[in-house]
Amino acid sequence: MSDRLCHPESPGENPLLLFERWYSEAQAAGTGHADAFALATADGQGRPAVRIVLYKGLEGGKLRLVTNLESRKARDLAENPRAALVFFWPTLMRQVRMEGRVETAPAAESDAYFATRDRASQLGAWASDQSRPLASRAELEAALDAARQRFEGRPVERPPHWGMLHFVPDQVELWLAGPHRLHDRFLYRRVADGWSSERLAP
Ligand SMILES: Cc1cc2nc3c(=O)[nH]c(=O)nc-3n(C[C@H](O)[C@H](O)[C@H](O)COP(=O)(O)O)c2cc1C
């Protein structure tokens, strides 16, 4: 991608289109797990936590991810919907940072995505009380067996505690490595009629 394409002197440029282009380029470049990003949340007291999750595509300006809706991240987000994320694609030496809020996707969207998962993953979603203490691996295997028996001979329905989240960015920074650590940084902020943009010092 050329510098011109993400230059802030193109007013109103939608950084999510640039992000999508970078994402395709990262996949094409063979960057392992181009879809993995770090998602940072903070609870009601402002205590931060961060973990890797997988990007499931962009829909109407929102980044999609799937998770357990009773996990620590989901509990943090219920108290404080503000979140931040970062992708790093080492093969291209590019970074994308975003800040925004997270919403629970409509149930129909979670259902549709869950239906595309392989049966083993669907059963795993029933078996795991994500982020809760577990006495042993055996306890997890037993929960998986129970889920297998429960759904034997019929489709696995989506557990109510599993679903899709939408990350709605209001700030996006595209970062690309430059020579002698003189990197390029372009910060976009959502404004009433689109996006504002500016170049930041590296
Ligand atoms: C490569 C990778 C991909 C992951 N993808 C997801 C994911 O898409 N959704 C998810 O809930 N957890 C995913 N995890 C696990 C999370 O990092 C984390 O352990 C889990 O979501 C519990 O986090 P929490 O206790 O903060 O809610 C992934 C971990 C790795 C290393």
PDB file of C-alpha atoms and ligand atoms in Angstrom:
ATOM      1  CA  MET A   1       0.000   0.000   0.000  1.00  0.00           C
ATOM      2  CA  SER A   2       1.424   3.366  -0.892  1.00  0.00           C
ATOM      3  CA  ASP A   3       1.829   6.182   1.556  1.00  0.00           C
ATOM      4  CA  ARG A   4      -0.573   8.276  -0.520  1.00  0.00           C
ATOM      5  CA  LEU A   5      -3.440   5.859   0.074  1.00  0.00           C
ATOM      6  CA  CYS A   6      -3.476   6.421   3.804  1.00  0.00           C
ATOM      7  CA  HIS A   7      -2.331   9.992   3.797  1.00  0.00           C
ATOM      8  CA  PRO A   8      -4.411  12.301   5.957  1.00  0.00           C
ATOM      9  CA  GLU A   9      -4.478  14.883   3.198  1.00  0.00           C
ATOM     10  CA  SER A  10      -7.304  12.823   1.683  1.00  0.00           C
ATOM     11  CA  PRO A  11     -10.018  14.300   3.892  1.00  0.00           C
ATOM     12  CA  GLY A  12     -12.927  12.106   4.833  1.00  0.00           C
ATOM     13  CA  GLU A  13     -11.151   8.920   3.822  1.00  0.00           C
ATOM     14  CA  ASN A  14     -12.672   5.980   5.655  1.00  0.00           C
ATOM     15  CA  PRO A  15      -9.858   4.296   7.629  1.00  0.00           C
ATOM     16  CA  LEU A  16     -11.850   1.071   7.824  1.00  0.00           C
ATOM     17  CA  LEU A  17     -11.510   0.664   4.065  1.00  0.00           C
ATOM     18  CA  LEU A  18      -7.762   1.155   4.470  1.00  0.00           C
ATOM     19  CA  PHE A  19      -7.800  -1.343   7.341  1.00  0.00           C
ATOM     20  CA  GLU A  20      -9.563  -3.911   5.160  1.00  0.00           C
ATOM     21  CA  ARG A  21      -6.999  -3.414   2.454  1.00  0.00           C
ATOM     22  CA  TRP A  22      -4.136  -3.838   4.923  1.00  0.00           C
ATOM     23  CA  TYR A  23      -5.826  -6.921   6.354  1.00  0.00           C
ATOM     24  CA  SER A  24      -6.048  -8.536   2.891  1.00  0.00           C
ATOM     25  CA  GLU A  25      -2.425  -7.650   2.275  1.00  0.00           C
ATOM     26  CA  ALA A  26      -1.409  -9.200   5.614  1.00  0.00           C
ATOM     27  CA  GLN A  27      -3.259 -12.410   4.714  1.00  0.00           C
ATOM     28  CA  ALA A  28      -1.657 -12.459   1.272  1.00  0.00           C
ATOM     29  CA  ALA A  29       1.796 -11.834   2.780  1.00  0.00           C
ATOM     30  CA  GLY A  30       1.428 -14.976   4.868  1.00  0.00           C
ATOM     31  CA  THR A  31       1.617 -13.221   8.208  1.00  0.00           C
ATOM     32  CA  GLY A  32       0.608 -16.033  10.577  1.00  0.00           C
ATOM     33  CA  HIS A  33      -2.792 -15.442  12.120  1.00  0.00           C
ATOM     34  CA  ALA A  34      -3.391 -12.090  10.456  1.00  0.00           C
ATOM     35  CA  ASP A  35      -6.839 -12.313  12.055  1.00  0.00           C
ATOM     36  CA  ALA A  36      -5.527 -12.320  15.644  1.00  0.00           C
ATOM     37  CA  PHE A  37      -5.730  -9.072  17.554  1.00  0.00           C
ATOM     38  CA  ALA A  38      -5.333  -7.944  21.147  1.00  0.00           C
ATOM     39  CA  LEU A  39      -8.550  -6.685  22.705  1.00  0.00           C
ATOM     40  CA  ALA A  40      -8.205  -4.497  25.790  1.00  0.00           C
ATOM     41  CA  THR A  41     -11.070  -3.880  28.173  1.00  0.00           C
ATOM     42  CA  ALA A  42     -11.353  -2.209  31.559  1.00  0.00           C
ATOM     43  CA  ASP A  43     -13.903  -3.006  34.233  1.00  0.00           C
ATOM     44  CA  GLY A  44     -16.044  -0.486  36.108  1.00  0.00           C
ATOM     45  CA  GLN A  45     -13.106   0.380  38.360  1.00  0.00           C
ATOM     46  CA  GLY A  46     -10.878   1.004  35.361  1.00  0.00           C
ATOM     47  CA  ARG A  47      -8.803  -2.176  35.870  1.00  0.00           C
ATOM     48  CA  PRO A  48      -7.432  -3.093  32.440  1.00  0.00           C
ATOM     49  CA  ALA A  49      -7.183  -6.563  30.890  1.00  0.00           C
ATOM     50  CA  VAL A  50      -6.051  -7.668  27.448  1.00  0.00           C
ATOM     51  CA  ARG A  51      -6.288 -10.897  25.469  1.00  0.00           C
ATOM     52  CA  ILE A  52      -6.005 -12.165  21.899  1.00  0.00           C
ATOM     53  CA  VAL A  53      -9.203 -12.859  19.951  1.00  0.00           C
ATOM     54  CA  LEU A  54      -9.928 -13.505  16.276  1.00  0.00           C
ATOM     55  CA  TYR A  55     -11.321 -11.018  13.779  1.00  0.00           C
ATOM     56  CA  LYS A  56     -14.458 -12.293  12.038  1.00  0.00           C
ATOM     57  CA  GLY A  57     -14.890  -9.543   9.465  1.00  0.00           C
ATOM     58  CA  LEU A  58     -16.231  -6.055   9.090  1.00  0.00           C
ATOM     59  CA  GLU A  59     -19.981  -5.449   8.914  1.00  0.00           C
ATOM     60  CA  GLY A  60     -21.448  -1.952   8.619  1.00  0.00           C
ATOM     61  CA  GLY A  61     -18.349  -0.271  10.058  1.00  0.00           C
ATOM     62  CA  LYS A  62     -18.137  -2.729  12.981  1.00  0.00           C
ATOM     63  CA  LEU A  63     -15.497  -5.382  13.607  1.00  0.00           C
ATOM     64  CA  ARG A  64     -16.992  -8.745  14.501  1.00  0.00           C
ATOM     65  CA  LEU A  65     -15.653 -11.190  17.087  1.00  0.00           C
ATOM     66  CA  VAL A  66     -17.153 -14.173  18.858  1.00  0.00           C
ATOM     67  CA  THR A  67     -16.779 -15.144  22.476  1.00  0.00           C
ATOM     68  CA  ASN A  68     -18.390 -16.358  25.654  1.00  0.00           C
ATOM     69  CA  LEU A  69     -20.836 -13.703  26.813  1.00  0.00           C
ATOM     70  CA  GLU A  70     -20.159 -14.518  30.473  1.00  0.00           C
ATOM     71  CA  SER A  71     -16.353 -14.381  30.166  1.00  0.00           C
ATOM     72  CA  ARG A  72     -14.227 -11.825  31.967  1.00  0.00           C
ATOM     73  CA  LYS A  73     -14.095  -9.655  28.834  1.00  0.00           C
ATOM     74  CA  ALA A  74     -17.880  -9.732  28.526  1.00  0.00           C
ATOM     75  CA  ARG A  75     -18.280  -8.864  32.206  1.00  0.00           C
ATOM     76  CA  ASP A  76     -15.804  -5.983  31.810  1.00  0.00           C
ATOM     77  CA  LEU A  77     -17.703  -4.745  28.769  1.00  0.00           C
ATOM     78  CA  ALA A  78     -21.037  -4.900  30.588  1.00  0.00           C
ATOM     79  CA  GLU A  79     -19.562  -2.506  33.167  1.00  0.00           C
ATOM     80  CA  ASN A  80     -17.654  -0.399  30.649  1.00  0.00           C
ATOM     81  CA  PRO A  81     -18.302  -0.792  26.919  1.00  0.00           C
ATOM     82  CA  ARG A  82     -15.188   1.205  25.934  1.00  0.00           C
ATOM     83  CA  ALA A  83     -12.415  -0.961  24.507  1.00  0.00           C
ATOM     84  CA  ALA A  84      -9.226  -0.773  22.476  1.00  0.00           C
ATOM     85  CA  LEU A  85      -7.612  -3.212  20.088  1.00  0.00           C
ATOM     86  CA  VAL A  86      -4.401  -3.690  18.159  1.00  0.00           C
ATOM     87  CA  PHE A  87      -3.390  -5.825  15.181  1.00  0.00           C
ATOM     88  CA  PHE A  88       0.301  -6.379  14.411  1.00  0.00           C
ATOM     89  CA  TRP A  89       1.383  -7.856  11.096  1.00  0.00           C
ATOM     90  CA  PRO A  90       5.129  -8.477  11.427  1.00  0.00           C
ATOM     91  CA  THR A  91       5.736  -9.558   7.826  1.00  0.00           C
ATOM     92  CA  LEU A  92       4.586  -6.135   6.663  1.00  0.00           C
ATOM     93  CA  MET A  93       5.703  -4.286   9.801  1.00  0.00           C
ATOM     94  CA  ARG A  94       2.296  -2.656  10.113  1.00  0.00           C
ATOM     95  CA  GLN A  95       0.162  -2.001  13.146  1.00  0.00           C
ATOM     96  CA  VAL A  96      -3.487  -0.941  13.390  1.00  0.00           C
ATOM     97  CA  ARG A  97      -4.843   0.434  16.655  1.00  0.00           C
ATOM     98  CA  MET A  98      -8.487   1.241  17.330  1.00  0.00           C
ATOM     99  CA  GLU A  99     -10.522   2.634  20.174  1.00  0.00           C
ATOM    100  CA  GLY A 100     -14.279   2.469  20.448  1.00  0.00           C
ATOM    101  CA  ARG A 101     -17.164   0.740  22.137  1.00  0.00           C
ATOM    102  CA  VAL A 102     -18.395  -2.822  22.045  1.00  0.00           C
ATOM    103  CA  GLU A 103     -21.995  -3.907  21.509  1.00  0.00           C
ATOM    104  CA  THR A 104     -23.621  -7.322  21.595  1.00  0.00           C
ATOM    105  CA  ALA A 105     -24.653  -8.326  18.075  1.00  0.00           C
ATOM    106  CA  PRO A 106     -28.283  -9.215  17.351  1.00  0.00           C
ATOM    107  CA  ALA A 107     -29.071 -12.825  18.322  1.00  0.00           C
ATOM    108  CA  ALA A 108     -29.813 -13.735  14.695  1.00  0.00           C
ATOM    109  CA  GLU A 109     -26.247 -12.800  13.718  1.00  0.00           C
ATOM    110  CA  SER A 110     -24.789 -14.960  16.503  1.00  0.00           C
ATOM    111  CA  ASP A 111     -27.071 -17.831  15.458  1.00  0.00           C
ATOM    112  CA  ALA A 112     -26.020 -17.525  11.828  1.00  0.00           C
ATOM    113  CA  TYR A 113     -22.335 -17.516  12.701  1.00  0.00           C
ATOM    114  CA  PHE A 114     -22.653 -20.373  15.197  1.00  0.00           C
ATOM    115  CA  ALA A 115     -24.311 -22.480  12.493  1.00  0.00           C
ATOM    116  CA  THR A 116     -21.177 -22.160  10.329  1.00  0.00           C
ATOM    117  CA  ARG A 117     -18.922 -23.644  13.037  1.00  0.00           C
ATOM    118  CA  ASP A 118     -17.924 -27.290  12.964  1.00  0.00           C
ATOM    119  CA  ARG A 119     -19.806 -29.547  15.357  1.00  0.00           C
ATOM    120  CA  ALA A 120     -16.812 -30.072  17.669  1.00  0.00           C
ATOM    121  CA  SER A 121     -16.441 -26.312  18.171  1.00  0.00           C
ATOM    122  CA  GLN A 122     -20.184 -25.985  18.730  1.00  0.00           C
ATOM    123  CA  LEU A 123     -20.042 -28.630  21.454  1.00  0.00           C
ATOM    124  CA  GLY A 124     -16.959 -26.951  22.916  1.00  0.00           C
ATOM    125  CA  ALA A 125     -18.936 -23.734  23.284  1.00  0.00           C
ATOM    126  CA  TRP A 126     -21.400 -25.628  25.495  1.00  0.00           C
ATOM    127  CA  ALA A 127     -18.618 -27.283  27.481  1.00  0.00           C
ATOM    128  CA  SER A 128     -16.602 -24.207  28.448  1.00  0.00           C
ATOM    129  CA  ASP A 129     -17.616 -21.713  31.119  1.00  0.00           C
ATOM    130  CA  GLN A 130     -14.926 -19.396  29.816  1.00  0.00           C
ATOM    131  CA  SER A 131     -12.901 -17.523  32.458  1.00  0.00           C
ATOM    132  CA  ARG A 132     -14.438 -19.518  35.368  1.00  0.00           C
ATOM    133  CA  PRO A 133     -12.254 -21.715  37.624  1.00  0.00           C
ATOM    134  CA  LEU A 134     -12.011 -25.342  36.517  1.00  0.00           C
ATOM    135  CA  ALA A 135     -10.954 -28.097  38.931  1.00  0.00           C
ATOM    136  CA  SER A 136      -9.229 -30.215  36.275  1.00  0.00           C
ATOM    137  CA  ARG A 137      -8.961 -31.027  32.585  1.00  0.00           C
ATOM    138  CA  ALA A 138     -11.196 -34.015  33.348  1.00  0.00           C
ATOM    139  CA  GLU A 139     -13.989 -31.667  34.411  1.00  0.00           C
ATOM    140  CA  LEU A 140     -13.816 -29.963  31.012  1.00  0.00           C
ATOM    141  CA  GLU A 141     -13.821 -33.327  29.173  1.00  0.00           C
ATOM    142  CA  ALA A 142     -16.838 -34.420  31.240  1.00  0.00           C
ATOM    143  CA  ALA A 143     -18.685 -31.227  30.272  1.00  0.00           C
ATOM    144  CA  LEU A 144     -17.878 -31.972  26.621  1.00  0.00           C
ATOM    145  CA  ASP A 145     -19.225 -35.526  26.977  1.00  0.00           C
ATOM    146  CA  ALA A 146     -22.407 -34.175  28.548  1.00  0.00           C
ATOM    147  CA  ALA A 147     -22.845 -31.765  25.618  1.00  0.00           C
ATOM    148  CA  ARG A 148     -22.265 -34.626  23.132  1.00  0.00           C
ATOM    149  CA  GLN A 149     -24.973 -36.702  24.801  1.00  0.00           C
ATOM    150  CA  ARG A 150     -27.369 -33.789  25.059  1.00  0.00           C
ATOM    151  CA  PHE A 151     -27.236 -33.087  21.318  1.00  0.00           C
ATOM    152  CA  GLU A 152     -26.839 -36.645  20.053  1.00  0.00           C
ATOM    153  CA  GLY A 153     -28.570 -37.103  16.719  1.00  0.00           C
ATOM    154  CA  ARG A 154     -29.624 -33.461  16.389  1.00  0.00           C
ATOM    155  CA  PRO A 155     -28.104 -30.102  15.503  1.00  0.00           C
ATOM    156  CA  VAL A 156     -26.249 -28.239  18.241  1.00  0.00           C
ATOM    157  CA  GLU A 157     -28.078 -25.043  19.075  1.00  0.00           C
ATOM    158  CA  ARG A 158     -26.189 -21.912  20.075  1.00  0.00           C
ATOM    159  CA  PRO A 159     -25.626 -21.678  23.818  1.00  0.00           C
ATOM    160  CA  PRO A 160     -27.205 -18.525  25.278  1.00  0.00           C
ATOM    161  CA  HIS A 161     -23.817 -17.667  26.807  1.00  0.00           C
ATOM    162  CA  TRP A 162     -22.011 -17.631  23.448  1.00  0.00           C
ATOM    163  CA  GLY A 163     -22.275 -14.960  20.807  1.00  0.00           C
ATOM    164  CA  MET A 164     -20.948 -12.269  18.601  1.00  0.00           C
ATOM    165  CA  LEU A 165     -19.730  -8.839  19.664  1.00  0.00           C
ATOM    166  CA  HIS A 166     -19.371  -5.738  17.496  1.00  0.00           C
ATOM    167  CA  PHE A 167     -16.452  -3.412  18.062  1.00  0.00           C
ATOM    168  CA  VAL A 168     -17.505   0.058  16.847  1.00  0.00           C
ATOM    169  CA  PRO A 169     -14.366   2.154  16.336  1.00  0.00           C
ATOM    170  CA  ASP A 170     -14.351   5.908  16.777  1.00  0.00           C
ATOM    171  CA  GLN A 171     -10.577   6.223  16.475  1.00  0.00           C
ATOM    172  CA  VAL A 172      -8.258   4.312  14.134  1.00  0.00           C
ATOM    173  CA  GLU A 173      -4.490   4.607  13.812  1.00  0.00           C
ATOM    174  CA  LEU A 174      -2.588   3.075  10.909  1.00  0.00           C
ATOM    175  CA  TRP A 175       1.128   2.659  11.581  1.00  0.00           C
ATOM    176  CA  LEU A 176       3.757   1.561   9.118  1.00  0.00           C
ATOM    177  CA  ALA A 177       7.433   1.101   9.791  1.00  0.00           C
ATOM    178  CA  GLY A 178       9.789   3.589   8.209  1.00  0.00           C
ATOM    179  CA  PRO A 179      13.576   3.743   7.985  1.00  0.00           C
ATOM    180  CA  HIS A 180      15.602   4.730  11.088  1.00  0.00           C
ATOM    181  CA  ARG A 181      12.479   4.388  13.278  1.00  0.00           C
ATOM    182  CA  LEU A 182      10.907   7.307  11.423  1.00  0.00           C
ATOM    183  CA  HIS A 183       7.623   5.495  11.111  1.00  0.00           C
ATOM    184  CA  ASP A 184       4.423   6.794   9.557  1.00  0.00           C
ATOM    185  CA  ARG A 185       1.369   7.169  11.779  1.00  0.00           C
ATOM    186  CA  PHE A 186      -2.041   8.315  10.612  1.00  0.00           C
ATOM    187  CA  LEU A 187      -4.739   8.923  13.170  1.00  0.00           C
ATOM    188  CA  TYR A 188      -8.391   9.033  12.115  1.00  0.00           C
ATOM    189  CA  ARG A 189     -11.197  10.193  14.380  1.00  0.00           C
ATOM    190  CA  ARG A 190     -14.872   9.746  13.706  1.00  0.00           C
ATOM    191  CA  VAL A 191     -16.619  13.110  13.240  1.00  0.00           C
ATOM    192  CA  ALA A 192     -20.219  14.024  12.451  1.00  0.00           C
ATOM    193  CA  ASP A 193     -19.856  13.709   8.691  1.00  0.00           C
ATOM    194  CA  GLY A 194     -17.202  11.016   8.399  1.00  0.00           C
ATOM    195  CA  TRP A 195     -13.606  10.916   9.601  1.00  0.00           C
ATOM    196  CA  SER A 196     -10.943  13.509  10.373  1.00  0.00           C
ATOM    197  CA  SER A 197      -7.304  12.557   9.964  1.00  0.00           C
ATOM    198  CA  GLU A 198      -3.857  13.752  10.919  1.00  0.00           C
ATOM    199  CA  ARG A 199      -0.292  12.533  10.791  1.00  0.00           C
ATOM    200  CA  LEU A 200       1.395  11.854  14.127  1.00  0.00           C
ATOM    201  CA  ALA A 201       5.081  11.917  14.989  1.00  0.00           C
ATOM    202  CA  PRO A 202       6.443   8.390  15.367  1.00  0.00           C
TER     203      PRO A 202
HETATM  204  C1  LIG B   1      -4.660 -17.060  18.683  1.00  0.00           C
HETATM  205  C2  LIG B   1      -5.759 -16.948  19.716  1.00  0.00           C
HETATM  206  C3  LIG B   1      -7.053 -16.772  19.274  1.00  0.00           C
HETATM  207  C4  LIG B   1      -8.096 -16.646  20.211  1.00  0.00           C
HETATM  208  N1  LIG B   1      -9.353 -16.389  19.755  1.00  0.00           N
HETATM  209  C5  LIG B   1     -10.351 -16.188  20.646  1.00  0.00           C
HETATM  210  C6  LIG B   1     -11.646 -15.781  20.202  1.00  0.00           C
HETATM  211  O1  LIG B   1     -11.895 -15.553  19.012  1.00  0.00           O
HETATM  212  N2  LIG B   1     -12.602 -15.614  21.146  1.00  0.00           N
HETATM  213  C7  LIG B   1     -12.363 -15.823  22.476  1.00  0.00           C
HETATM  214  O2  LIG B   1     -13.281 -15.673  23.273  1.00  0.00           O
HETATM  215  N3  LIG B   1     -11.144 -16.175  22.920  1.00  0.00           N
HETATM  216  C8  LIG B   1     -10.137 -16.346  22.043  1.00  0.00           C
HETATM  217  N4  LIG B   1      -8.885 -16.696  22.493  1.00  0.00           N
HETATM  218  C9  LIG B   1      -8.681 -16.895  23.950  1.00  0.00           C
HETATM  219  C10 LIG B   1      -8.541 -15.517  24.632  1.00  0.00           C
HETATM  220  O3  LIG B   1      -7.229 -15.022  24.437  1.00  0.00           O
HETATM  221  C11 LIG B   1      -8.843 -15.597  26.137  1.00  0.00           C
HETATM  222  O4  LIG B   1      -8.039 -16.583  26.760  1.00  0.00           O
HETATM  223  C12 LIG B   1     -10.312 -15.919  26.407  1.00  0.00           C
HETATM  224  O5  LIG B   1     -11.166 -15.231  25.521  1.00  0.00           O
HETATM  225  C13 LIG B   1     -10.683 -15.557  27.844  1.00  0.00           C
HETATM  226  O6  LIG B   1     -10.436 -14.188  28.064  1.00  0.00           O
HETATM  227  P1  LIG B   1     -11.166 -13.373  29.247  1.00  0.00           P
HETATM  228  O7  LIG B   1     -11.048 -14.244  30.474  1.00  0.00           O
HETATM  229  O8  LIG B   1     -10.417 -12.101  29.366  1.00  0.00           O
HETATM  230  O9  LIG B   1     -12.592 -13.169  28.823  1.00  0.00           O
HETATM  231  C14 LIG B   1      -7.822 -16.789  21.596  1.00  0.00           C
HETATM  232  C15 LIG B   1      -6.504 -16.942  22.017  1.00  0.00           C
HETATM  233  C16 LIG B   1      -5.485 -17.022  21.089  1.00  0.00           C
HETATM  234  C17 LIG B   1      -4.068 -17.141  21.574  1.00  0.00           C
END
